[in-house]
PDB file of C-alpha atoms and ligand atoms in Angstrom:
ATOM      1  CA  UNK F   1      88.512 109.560 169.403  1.00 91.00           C
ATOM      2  CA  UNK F   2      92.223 109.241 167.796  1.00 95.00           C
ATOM      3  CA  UNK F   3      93.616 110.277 171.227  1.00 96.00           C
ATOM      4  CA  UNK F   4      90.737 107.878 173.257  1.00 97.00           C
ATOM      5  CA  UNK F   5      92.629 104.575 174.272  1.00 97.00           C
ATOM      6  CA  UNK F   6      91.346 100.982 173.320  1.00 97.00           C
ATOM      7  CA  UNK F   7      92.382  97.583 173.018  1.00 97.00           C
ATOM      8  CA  UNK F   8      93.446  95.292 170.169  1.00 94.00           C
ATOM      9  CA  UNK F   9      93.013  91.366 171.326  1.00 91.00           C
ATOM     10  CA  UNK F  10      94.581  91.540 174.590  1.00 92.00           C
ATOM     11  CA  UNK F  11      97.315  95.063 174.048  1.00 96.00           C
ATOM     12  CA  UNK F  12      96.133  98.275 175.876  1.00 97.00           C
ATOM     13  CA  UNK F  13      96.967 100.936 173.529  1.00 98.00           C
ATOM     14  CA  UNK F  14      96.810 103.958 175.126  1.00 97.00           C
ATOM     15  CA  UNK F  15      95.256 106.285 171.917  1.00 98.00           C
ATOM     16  CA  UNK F  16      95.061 104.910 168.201  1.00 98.00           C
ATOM     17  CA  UNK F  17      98.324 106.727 166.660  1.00 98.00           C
ATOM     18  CA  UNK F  18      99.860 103.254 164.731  1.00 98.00           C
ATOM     19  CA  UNK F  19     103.324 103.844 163.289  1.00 98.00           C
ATOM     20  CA  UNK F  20     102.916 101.846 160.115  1.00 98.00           C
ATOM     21  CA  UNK F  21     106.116  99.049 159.242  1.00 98.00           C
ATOM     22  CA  UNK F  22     108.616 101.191 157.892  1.00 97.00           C
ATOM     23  CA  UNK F  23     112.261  99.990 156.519  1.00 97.00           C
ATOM     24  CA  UNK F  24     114.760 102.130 158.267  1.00 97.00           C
ATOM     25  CA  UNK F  25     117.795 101.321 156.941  1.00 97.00           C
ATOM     26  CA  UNK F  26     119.371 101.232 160.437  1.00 97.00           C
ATOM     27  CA  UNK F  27     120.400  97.733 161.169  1.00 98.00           C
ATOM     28  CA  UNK F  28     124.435  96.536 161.159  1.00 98.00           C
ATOM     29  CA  UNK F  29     125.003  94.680 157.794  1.00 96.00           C
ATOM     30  CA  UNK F  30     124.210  91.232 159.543  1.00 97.00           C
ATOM     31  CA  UNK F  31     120.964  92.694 160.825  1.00 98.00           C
ATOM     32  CA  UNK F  32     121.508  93.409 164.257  1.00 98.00           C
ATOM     33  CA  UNK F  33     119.721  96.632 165.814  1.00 97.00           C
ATOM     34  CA  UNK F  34     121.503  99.715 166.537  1.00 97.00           C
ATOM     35  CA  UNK F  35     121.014 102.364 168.567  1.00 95.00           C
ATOM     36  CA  UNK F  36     120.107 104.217 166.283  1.00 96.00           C
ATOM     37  CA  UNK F  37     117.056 102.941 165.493  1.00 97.00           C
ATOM     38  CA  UNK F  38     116.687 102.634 169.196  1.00 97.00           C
ATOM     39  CA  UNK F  39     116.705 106.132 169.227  1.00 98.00           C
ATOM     40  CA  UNK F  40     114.285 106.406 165.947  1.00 98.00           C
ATOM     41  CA  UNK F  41     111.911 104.018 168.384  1.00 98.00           C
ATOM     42  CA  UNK F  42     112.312 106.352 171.698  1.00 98.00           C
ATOM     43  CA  UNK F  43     111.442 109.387 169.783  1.00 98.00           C
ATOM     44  CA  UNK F  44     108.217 107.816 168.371  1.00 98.00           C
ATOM     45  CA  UNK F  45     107.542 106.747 171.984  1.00 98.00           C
ATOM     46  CA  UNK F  46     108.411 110.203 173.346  1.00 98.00           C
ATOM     47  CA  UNK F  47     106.179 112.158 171.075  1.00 98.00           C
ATOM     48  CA  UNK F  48     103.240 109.416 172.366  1.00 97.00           C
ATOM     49  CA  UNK F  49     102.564 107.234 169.063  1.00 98.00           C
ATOM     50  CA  UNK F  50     100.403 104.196 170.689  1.00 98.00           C
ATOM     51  CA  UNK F  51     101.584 101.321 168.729  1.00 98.00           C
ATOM     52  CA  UNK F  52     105.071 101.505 166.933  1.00 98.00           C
ATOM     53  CA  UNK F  53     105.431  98.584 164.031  1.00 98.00           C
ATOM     54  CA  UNK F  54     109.233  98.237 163.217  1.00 98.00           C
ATOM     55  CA  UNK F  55     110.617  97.813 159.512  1.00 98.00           C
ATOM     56  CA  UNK F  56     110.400  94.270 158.038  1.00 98.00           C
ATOM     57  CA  UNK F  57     112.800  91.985 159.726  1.00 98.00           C
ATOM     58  CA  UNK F  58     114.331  88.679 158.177  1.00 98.00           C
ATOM     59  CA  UNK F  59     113.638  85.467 159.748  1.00 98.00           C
ATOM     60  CA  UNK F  60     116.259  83.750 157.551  1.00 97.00           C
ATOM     61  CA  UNK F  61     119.288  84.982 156.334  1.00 97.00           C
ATOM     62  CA  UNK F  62     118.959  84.264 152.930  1.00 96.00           C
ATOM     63  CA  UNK F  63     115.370  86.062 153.105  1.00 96.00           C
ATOM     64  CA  UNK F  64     116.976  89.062 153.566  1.00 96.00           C
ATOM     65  CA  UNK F  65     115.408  91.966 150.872  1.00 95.00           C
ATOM     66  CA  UNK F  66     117.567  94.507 151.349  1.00 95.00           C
ATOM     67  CA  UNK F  67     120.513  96.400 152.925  1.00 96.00           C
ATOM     68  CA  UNK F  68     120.885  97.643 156.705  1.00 97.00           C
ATOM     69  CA  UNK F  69     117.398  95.634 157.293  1.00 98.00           C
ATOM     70  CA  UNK F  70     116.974  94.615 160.927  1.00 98.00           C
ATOM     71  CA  UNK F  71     117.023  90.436 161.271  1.00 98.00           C
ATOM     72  CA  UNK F  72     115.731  87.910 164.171  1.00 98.00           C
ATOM     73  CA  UNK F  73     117.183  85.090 162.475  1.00 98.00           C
ATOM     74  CA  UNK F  74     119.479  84.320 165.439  1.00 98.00           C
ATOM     75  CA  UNK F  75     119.153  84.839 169.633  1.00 98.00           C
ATOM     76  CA  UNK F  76     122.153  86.909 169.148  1.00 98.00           C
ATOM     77  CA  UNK F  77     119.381  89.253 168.517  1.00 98.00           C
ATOM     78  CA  UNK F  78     117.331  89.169 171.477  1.00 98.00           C
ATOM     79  CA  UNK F  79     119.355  91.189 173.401  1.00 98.00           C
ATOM     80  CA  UNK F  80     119.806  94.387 171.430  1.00 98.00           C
ATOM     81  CA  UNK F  81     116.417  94.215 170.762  1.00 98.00           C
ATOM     82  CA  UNK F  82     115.822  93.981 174.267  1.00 98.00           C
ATOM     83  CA  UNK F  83     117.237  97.365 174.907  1.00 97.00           C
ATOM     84  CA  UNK F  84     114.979  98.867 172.215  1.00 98.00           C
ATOM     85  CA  UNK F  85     111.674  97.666 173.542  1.00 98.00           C
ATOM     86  CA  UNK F  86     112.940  98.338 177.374  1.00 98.00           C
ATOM     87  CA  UNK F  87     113.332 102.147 175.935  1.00 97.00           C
ATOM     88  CA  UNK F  88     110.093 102.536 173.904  1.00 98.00           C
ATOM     89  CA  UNK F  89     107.825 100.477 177.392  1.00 98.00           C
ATOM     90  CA  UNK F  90     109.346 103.255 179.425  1.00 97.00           C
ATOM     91  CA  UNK F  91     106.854 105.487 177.716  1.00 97.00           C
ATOM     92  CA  UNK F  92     103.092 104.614 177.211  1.00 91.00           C
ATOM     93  CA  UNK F  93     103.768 103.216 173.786  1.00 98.00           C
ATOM     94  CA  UNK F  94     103.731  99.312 172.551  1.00 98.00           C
ATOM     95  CA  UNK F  95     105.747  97.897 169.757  1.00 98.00           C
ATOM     96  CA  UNK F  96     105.560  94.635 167.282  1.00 98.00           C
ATOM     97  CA  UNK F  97     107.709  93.310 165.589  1.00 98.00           C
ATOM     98  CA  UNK F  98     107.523  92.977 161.505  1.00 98.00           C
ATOM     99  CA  UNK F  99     108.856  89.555 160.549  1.00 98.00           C
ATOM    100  CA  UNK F 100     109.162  88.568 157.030  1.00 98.00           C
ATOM    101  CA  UNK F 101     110.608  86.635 154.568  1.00 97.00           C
ATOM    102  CA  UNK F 102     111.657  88.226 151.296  1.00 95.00           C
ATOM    103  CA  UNK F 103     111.126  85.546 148.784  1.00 94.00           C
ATOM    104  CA  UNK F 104     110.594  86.351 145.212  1.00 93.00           C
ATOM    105  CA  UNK F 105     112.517  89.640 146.390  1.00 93.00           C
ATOM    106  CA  UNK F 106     115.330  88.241 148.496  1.00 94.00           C
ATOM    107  CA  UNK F 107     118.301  90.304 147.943  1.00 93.00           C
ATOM    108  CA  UNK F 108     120.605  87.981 145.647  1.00 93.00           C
ATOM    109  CA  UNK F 109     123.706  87.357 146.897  1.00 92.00           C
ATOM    110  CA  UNK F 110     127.089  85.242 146.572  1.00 93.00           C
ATOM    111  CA  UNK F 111     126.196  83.262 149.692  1.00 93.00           C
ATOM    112  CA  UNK F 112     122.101  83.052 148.534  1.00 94.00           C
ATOM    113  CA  UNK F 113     122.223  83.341 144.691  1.00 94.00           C
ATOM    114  CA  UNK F 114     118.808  81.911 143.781  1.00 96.00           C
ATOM    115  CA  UNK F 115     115.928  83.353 145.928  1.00 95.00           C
ATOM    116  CA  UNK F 116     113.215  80.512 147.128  1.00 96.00           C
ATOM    117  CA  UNK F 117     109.575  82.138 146.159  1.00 94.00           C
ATOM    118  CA  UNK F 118     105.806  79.759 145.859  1.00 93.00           C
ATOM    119  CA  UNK F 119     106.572  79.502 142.304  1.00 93.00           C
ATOM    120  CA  UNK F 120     109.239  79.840 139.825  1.00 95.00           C
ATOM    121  CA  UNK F 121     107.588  83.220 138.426  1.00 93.00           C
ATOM    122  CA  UNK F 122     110.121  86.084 137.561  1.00 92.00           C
ATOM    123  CA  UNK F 123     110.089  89.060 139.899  1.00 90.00           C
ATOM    124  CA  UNK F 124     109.274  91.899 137.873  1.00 88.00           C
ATOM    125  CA  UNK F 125     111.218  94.139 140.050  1.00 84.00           C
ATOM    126  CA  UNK F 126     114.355  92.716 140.233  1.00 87.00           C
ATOM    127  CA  UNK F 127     113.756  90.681 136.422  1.00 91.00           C
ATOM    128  CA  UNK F 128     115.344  87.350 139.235  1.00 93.00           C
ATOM    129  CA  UNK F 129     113.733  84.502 138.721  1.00 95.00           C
ATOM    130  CA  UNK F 130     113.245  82.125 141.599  1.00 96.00           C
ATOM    131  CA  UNK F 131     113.295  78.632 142.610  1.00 97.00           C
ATOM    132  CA  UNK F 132     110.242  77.172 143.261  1.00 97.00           C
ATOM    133  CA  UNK F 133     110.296  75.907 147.104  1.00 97.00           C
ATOM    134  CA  UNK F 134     110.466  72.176 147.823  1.00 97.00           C
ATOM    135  CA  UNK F 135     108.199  71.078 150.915  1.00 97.00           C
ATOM    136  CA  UNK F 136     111.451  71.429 153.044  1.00 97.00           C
ATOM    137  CA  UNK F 137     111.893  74.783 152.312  1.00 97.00           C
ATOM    138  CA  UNK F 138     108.647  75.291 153.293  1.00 97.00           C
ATOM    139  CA  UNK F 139     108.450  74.004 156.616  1.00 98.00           C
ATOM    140  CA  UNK F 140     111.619  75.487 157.015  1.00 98.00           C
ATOM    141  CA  UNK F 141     110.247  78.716 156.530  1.00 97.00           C
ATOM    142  CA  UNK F 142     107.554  78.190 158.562  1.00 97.00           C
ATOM    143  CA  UNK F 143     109.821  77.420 161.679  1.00 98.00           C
ATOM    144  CA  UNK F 144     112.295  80.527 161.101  1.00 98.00           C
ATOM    145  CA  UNK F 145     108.657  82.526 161.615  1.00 98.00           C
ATOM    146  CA  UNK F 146     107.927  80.477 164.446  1.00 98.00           C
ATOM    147  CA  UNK F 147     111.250  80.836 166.079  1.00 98.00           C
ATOM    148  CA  UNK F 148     111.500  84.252 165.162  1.00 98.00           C
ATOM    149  CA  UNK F 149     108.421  85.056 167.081  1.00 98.00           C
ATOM    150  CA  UNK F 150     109.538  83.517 170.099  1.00 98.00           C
ATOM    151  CA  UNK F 151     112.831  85.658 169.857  1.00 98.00           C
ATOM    152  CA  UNK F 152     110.256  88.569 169.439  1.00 98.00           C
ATOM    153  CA  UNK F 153     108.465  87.637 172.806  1.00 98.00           C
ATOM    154  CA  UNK F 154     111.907  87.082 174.574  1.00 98.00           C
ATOM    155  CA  UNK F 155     113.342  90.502 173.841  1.00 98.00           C
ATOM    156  CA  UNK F 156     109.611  91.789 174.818  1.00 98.00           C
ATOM    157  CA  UNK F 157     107.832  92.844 172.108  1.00 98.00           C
ATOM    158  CA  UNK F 158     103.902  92.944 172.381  1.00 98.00           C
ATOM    159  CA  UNK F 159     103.540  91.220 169.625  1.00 98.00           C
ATOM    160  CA  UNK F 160     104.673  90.381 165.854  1.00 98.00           C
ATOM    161  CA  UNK F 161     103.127  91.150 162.517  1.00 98.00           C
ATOM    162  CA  UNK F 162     103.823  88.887 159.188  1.00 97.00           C
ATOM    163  CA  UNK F 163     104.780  90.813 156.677  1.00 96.00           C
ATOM    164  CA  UNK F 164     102.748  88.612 153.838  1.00 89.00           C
ATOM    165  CA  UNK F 165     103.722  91.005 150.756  1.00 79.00           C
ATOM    166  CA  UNK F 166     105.957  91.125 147.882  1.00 70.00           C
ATOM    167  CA  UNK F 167     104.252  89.244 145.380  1.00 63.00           C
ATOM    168  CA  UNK F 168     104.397  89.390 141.783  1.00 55.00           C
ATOM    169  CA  UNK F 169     102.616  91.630 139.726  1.00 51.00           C
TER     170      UNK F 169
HETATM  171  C1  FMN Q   1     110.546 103.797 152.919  1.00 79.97           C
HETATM  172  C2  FMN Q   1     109.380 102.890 153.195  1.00 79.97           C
HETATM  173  C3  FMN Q   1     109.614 101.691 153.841  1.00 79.97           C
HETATM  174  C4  FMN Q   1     108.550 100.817 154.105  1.00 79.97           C
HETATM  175  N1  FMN Q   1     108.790  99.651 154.762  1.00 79.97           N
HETATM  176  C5  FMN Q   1     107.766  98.811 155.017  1.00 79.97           C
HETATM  177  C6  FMN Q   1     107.994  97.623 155.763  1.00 79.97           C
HETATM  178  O1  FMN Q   1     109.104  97.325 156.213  1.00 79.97           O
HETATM  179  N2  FMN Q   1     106.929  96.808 155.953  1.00 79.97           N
HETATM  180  C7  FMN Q   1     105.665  97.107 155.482  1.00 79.97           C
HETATM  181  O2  FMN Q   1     104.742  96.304 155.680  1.00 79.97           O
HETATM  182  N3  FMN Q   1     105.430  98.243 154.828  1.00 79.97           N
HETATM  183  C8  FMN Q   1     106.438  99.097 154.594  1.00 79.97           C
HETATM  184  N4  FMN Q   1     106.200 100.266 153.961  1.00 79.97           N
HETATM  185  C9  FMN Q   1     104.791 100.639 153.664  1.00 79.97           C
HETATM  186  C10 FMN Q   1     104.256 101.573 154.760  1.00 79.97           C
HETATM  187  O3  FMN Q   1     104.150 100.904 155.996  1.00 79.97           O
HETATM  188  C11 FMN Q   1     102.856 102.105 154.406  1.00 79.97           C
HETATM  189  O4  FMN Q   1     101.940 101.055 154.307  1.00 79.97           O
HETATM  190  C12 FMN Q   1     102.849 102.849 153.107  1.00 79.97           C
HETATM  191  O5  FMN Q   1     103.845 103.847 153.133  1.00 79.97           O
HETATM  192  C13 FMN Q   1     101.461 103.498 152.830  1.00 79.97           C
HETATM  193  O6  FMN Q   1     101.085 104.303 153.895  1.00 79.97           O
HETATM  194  P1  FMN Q   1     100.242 105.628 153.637  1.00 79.97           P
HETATM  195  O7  FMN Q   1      98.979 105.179 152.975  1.00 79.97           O
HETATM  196  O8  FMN Q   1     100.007 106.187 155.021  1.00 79.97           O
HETATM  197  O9  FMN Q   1     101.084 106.493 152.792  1.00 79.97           O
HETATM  198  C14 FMN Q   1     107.237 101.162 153.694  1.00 79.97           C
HETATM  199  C15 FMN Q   1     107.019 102.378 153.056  1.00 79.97           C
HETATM  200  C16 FMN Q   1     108.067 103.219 152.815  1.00 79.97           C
HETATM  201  C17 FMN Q   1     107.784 104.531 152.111  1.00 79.97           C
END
């Protein structure tokens, strides 16, 4: 049954091998895809996995979580991206795109010192605590998602998955 094909919603997978979202590590420092996870893609492809979910990908910069993770925060993006799903469609497989903001467990940096989370709750993680969004941070949010999944359709992915994790506990 695991090698039988099926459908999810409107994607033909052609068996029911999923690569779960997995951070790679492989992006530039800005985000952008390299080849090498290109390759990392292709060889998932080439050894027949039916859907391929990429690693978590930042739809704002200051969402980022955490180093060499791929963004689609900007077009510049499209095209490299482009290349990747071009290489991975040449086999039978399909592949979504992660897209996530970090919150709570943004990466804290000189340019983005105080992460925007729901609430002003410390992260127990990184012992940061947030700012609690305002409504324009919100929407904001909610349009780098929206724009970042019609970068996602432009560079031809089948699809996108939210990333909805990294709460506090
Ligand atoms: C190194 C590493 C990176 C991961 N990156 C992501 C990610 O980017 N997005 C995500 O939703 N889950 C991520 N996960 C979680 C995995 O997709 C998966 O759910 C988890 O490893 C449990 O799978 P298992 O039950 O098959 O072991 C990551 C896991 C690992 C070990």
């Amino acid at each position: 049954m695991i090698f039988d094909p099926i459908t999810v919603c409107n994607l033909d997978l052609s068996n029911r091998f999923v690569r779960s979202a997995t951070h790679e590590f492989m992006a530039e420092e800005d985000g952008r895809p390299t080849l090498r996870l290109g390759d990392l893609y292709e060889e998932l492809a080439k050894n027949e996995v039916g859907l391929i979910i990429t690693g978590f990908s930042y739809v704002l910069p200051g969402g980022q979580s955490i180093i060499y993770q791929q963004g689609i925060y900007d077009d510049r993006f499209i095209e490299p991206y482009m290349k990747i799903t071009e290489i991975v469609h040449r086999y039978r497989s399909k592949i979504i795109l992660q897209i996530v903001h970090g919150g709570r467990q943004a990466a804290v940096s000189e340019e983005y010192p105080v992460p925007i989370a729901p609430s002003k709750i410390k992260d127990e993680v990184s012992a940061v605590v947030p700012r609690e969004m305002t409504e324009h941070d919100i929407l904001e949010v909610i349009e780098a998602f929206t724009k970042a999944a019609i970068r996602a359709k432009k560079a031809g992915f089948d699809g996108v998955q939210l990333h909805c994790a990294h709460v506090s506990f």
